[in-house]
C-alpha positions as a LaTeX table, in Angstrom:
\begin{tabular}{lrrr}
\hline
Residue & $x$ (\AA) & $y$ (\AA) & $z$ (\AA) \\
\hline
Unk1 & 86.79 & 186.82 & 146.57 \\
Unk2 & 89.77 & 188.59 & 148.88 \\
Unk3 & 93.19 & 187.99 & 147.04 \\
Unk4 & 94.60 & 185.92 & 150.22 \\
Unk5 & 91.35 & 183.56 & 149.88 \\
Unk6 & 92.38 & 183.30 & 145.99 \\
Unk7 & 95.50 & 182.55 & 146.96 \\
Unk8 & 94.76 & 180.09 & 149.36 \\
Unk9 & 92.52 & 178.35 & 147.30 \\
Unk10 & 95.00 & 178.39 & 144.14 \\
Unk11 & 97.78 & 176.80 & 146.48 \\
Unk12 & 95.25 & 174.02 & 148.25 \\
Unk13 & 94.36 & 172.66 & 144.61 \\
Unk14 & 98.45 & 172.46 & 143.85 \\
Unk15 & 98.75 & 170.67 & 147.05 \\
Unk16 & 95.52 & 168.19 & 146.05 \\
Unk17 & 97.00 & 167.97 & 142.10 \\
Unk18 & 100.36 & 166.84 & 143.93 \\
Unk19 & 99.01 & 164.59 & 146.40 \\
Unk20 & 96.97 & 162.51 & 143.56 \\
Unk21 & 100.17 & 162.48 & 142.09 \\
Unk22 & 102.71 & 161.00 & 144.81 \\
Unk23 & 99.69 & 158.94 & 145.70 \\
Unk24 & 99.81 & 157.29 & 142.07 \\
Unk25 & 103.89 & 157.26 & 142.38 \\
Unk26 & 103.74 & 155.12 & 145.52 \\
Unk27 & 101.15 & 152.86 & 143.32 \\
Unk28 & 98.65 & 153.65 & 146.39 \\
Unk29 & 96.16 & 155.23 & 143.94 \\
Unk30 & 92.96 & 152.80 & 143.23 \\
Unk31 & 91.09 & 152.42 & 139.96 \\
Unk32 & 87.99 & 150.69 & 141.61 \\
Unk33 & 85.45 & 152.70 & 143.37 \\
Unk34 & 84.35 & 150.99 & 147.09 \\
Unk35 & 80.59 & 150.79 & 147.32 \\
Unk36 & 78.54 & 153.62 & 147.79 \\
Unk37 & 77.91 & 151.80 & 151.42 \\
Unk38 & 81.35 & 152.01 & 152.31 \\
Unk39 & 81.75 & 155.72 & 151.14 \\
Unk40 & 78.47 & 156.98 & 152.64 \\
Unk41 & 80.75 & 156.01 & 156.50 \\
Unk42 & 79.62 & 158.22 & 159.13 \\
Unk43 & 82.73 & 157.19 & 161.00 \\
Unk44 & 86.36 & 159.76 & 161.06 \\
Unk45 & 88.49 & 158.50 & 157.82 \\
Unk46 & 84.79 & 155.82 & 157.11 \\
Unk47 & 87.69 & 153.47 & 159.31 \\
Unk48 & 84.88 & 150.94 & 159.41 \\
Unk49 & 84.74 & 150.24 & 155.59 \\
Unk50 & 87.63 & 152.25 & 154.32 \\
Unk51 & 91.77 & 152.24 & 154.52 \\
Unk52 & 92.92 & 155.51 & 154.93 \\
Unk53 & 94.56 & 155.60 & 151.69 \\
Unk54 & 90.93 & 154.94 & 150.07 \\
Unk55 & 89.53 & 157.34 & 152.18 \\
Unk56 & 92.06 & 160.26 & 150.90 \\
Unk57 & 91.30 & 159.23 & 147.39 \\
Unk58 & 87.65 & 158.33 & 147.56 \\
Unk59 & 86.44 & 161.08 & 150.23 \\
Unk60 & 88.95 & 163.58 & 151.08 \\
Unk61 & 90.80 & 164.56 & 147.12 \\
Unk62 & 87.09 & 163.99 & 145.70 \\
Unk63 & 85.11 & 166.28 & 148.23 \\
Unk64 & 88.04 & 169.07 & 148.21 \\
Unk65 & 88.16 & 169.45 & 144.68 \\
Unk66 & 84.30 & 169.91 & 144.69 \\
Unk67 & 84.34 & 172.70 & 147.20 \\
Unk68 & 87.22 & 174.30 & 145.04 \\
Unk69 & 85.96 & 173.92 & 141.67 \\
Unk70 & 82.76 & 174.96 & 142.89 \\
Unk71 & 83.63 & 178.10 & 145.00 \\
Unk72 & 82.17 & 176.73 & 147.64 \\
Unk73 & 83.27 & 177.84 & 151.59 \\
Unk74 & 86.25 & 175.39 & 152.45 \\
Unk75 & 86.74 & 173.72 & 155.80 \\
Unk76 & 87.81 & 176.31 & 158.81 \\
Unk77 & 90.12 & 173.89 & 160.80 \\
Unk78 & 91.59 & 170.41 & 159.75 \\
Unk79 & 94.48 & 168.03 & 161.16 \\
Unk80 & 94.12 & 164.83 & 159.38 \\
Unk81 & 98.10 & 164.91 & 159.20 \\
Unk82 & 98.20 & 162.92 & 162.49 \\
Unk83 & 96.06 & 160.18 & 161.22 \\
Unk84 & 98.66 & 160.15 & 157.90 \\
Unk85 & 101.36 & 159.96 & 160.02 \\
Unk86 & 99.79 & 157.03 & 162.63 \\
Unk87 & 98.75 & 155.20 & 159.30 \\
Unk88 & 101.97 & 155.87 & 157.56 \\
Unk89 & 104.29 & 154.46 & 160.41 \\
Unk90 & 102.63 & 151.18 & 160.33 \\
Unk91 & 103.23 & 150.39 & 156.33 \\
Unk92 & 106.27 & 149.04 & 154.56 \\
Unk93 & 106.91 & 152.04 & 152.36 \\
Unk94 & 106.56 & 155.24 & 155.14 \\
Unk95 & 105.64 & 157.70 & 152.36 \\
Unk96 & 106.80 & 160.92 & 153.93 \\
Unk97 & 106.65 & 162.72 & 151.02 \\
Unk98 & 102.74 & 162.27 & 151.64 \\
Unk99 & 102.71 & 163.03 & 155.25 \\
Unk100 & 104.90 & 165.97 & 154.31 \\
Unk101 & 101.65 & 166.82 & 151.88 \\
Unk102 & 99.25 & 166.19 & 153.73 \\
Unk103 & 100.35 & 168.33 & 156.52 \\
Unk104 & 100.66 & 171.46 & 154.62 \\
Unk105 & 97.16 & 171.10 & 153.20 \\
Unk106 & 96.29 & 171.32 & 156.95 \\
Unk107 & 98.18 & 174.38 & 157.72 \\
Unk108 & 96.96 & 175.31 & 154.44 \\
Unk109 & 93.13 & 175.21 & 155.71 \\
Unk110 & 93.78 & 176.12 & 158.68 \\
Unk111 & 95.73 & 179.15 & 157.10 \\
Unk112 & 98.83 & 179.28 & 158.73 \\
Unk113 & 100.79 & 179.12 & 155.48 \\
\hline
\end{tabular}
């Protein structure tokens, strides 16, 4: 492995270890699993069985971590930090500390860090 994809890789699971973690500050983090129905969503963000909160923690953490603990090839391109922010604006607590997150794992994967 090239020392830049090392590095990227090392810095994307800090970002996922600290977005579990404001996630369970903002008490957004679930201990009950949705069905394997809803999770196996062939729709962006599963929107038809999923908020997008779920879908971070269910989906999105979940699936990363696997690819990094695994070695496997990581996503080329990403930009889920517009949904964040479009979900975000609408709730009582605006979380930009998450947005703020989320939005460098993008430039993260899409490796303009």
């Amino acid at each position: 492995m090239q020392p830049f994809e090392l590095k990227k890789r090392q810095l994307l699971m800090a970002l996922i270890i600290e977005l579990e973690s404001a996630l369970q500050k903002q008490q957004l983090w679930q201990s009950e699993r949705p069905s394997e129905q809803a999770l196996a969503s062939k729709l962006p963000f599963a929107i038809d069985h999923l908020n997008f909160v779920q879908w971070l923690q269910f989906i999105f953490i979940e699936k990363i971590t696997l690819l990094l603990q695994q070695n496997l090839p990581l996503p080329t391109s990403m930009a889920i930090a517009p949904m964040a922010s479009e979900y975000f604006k609408v709730q009582i607590n605006s979380c930009p500390e998450i947005v703020a997150l989320i939005t460098r794992i993008d430039l993260t994967i899409n490796e303009k860090v």
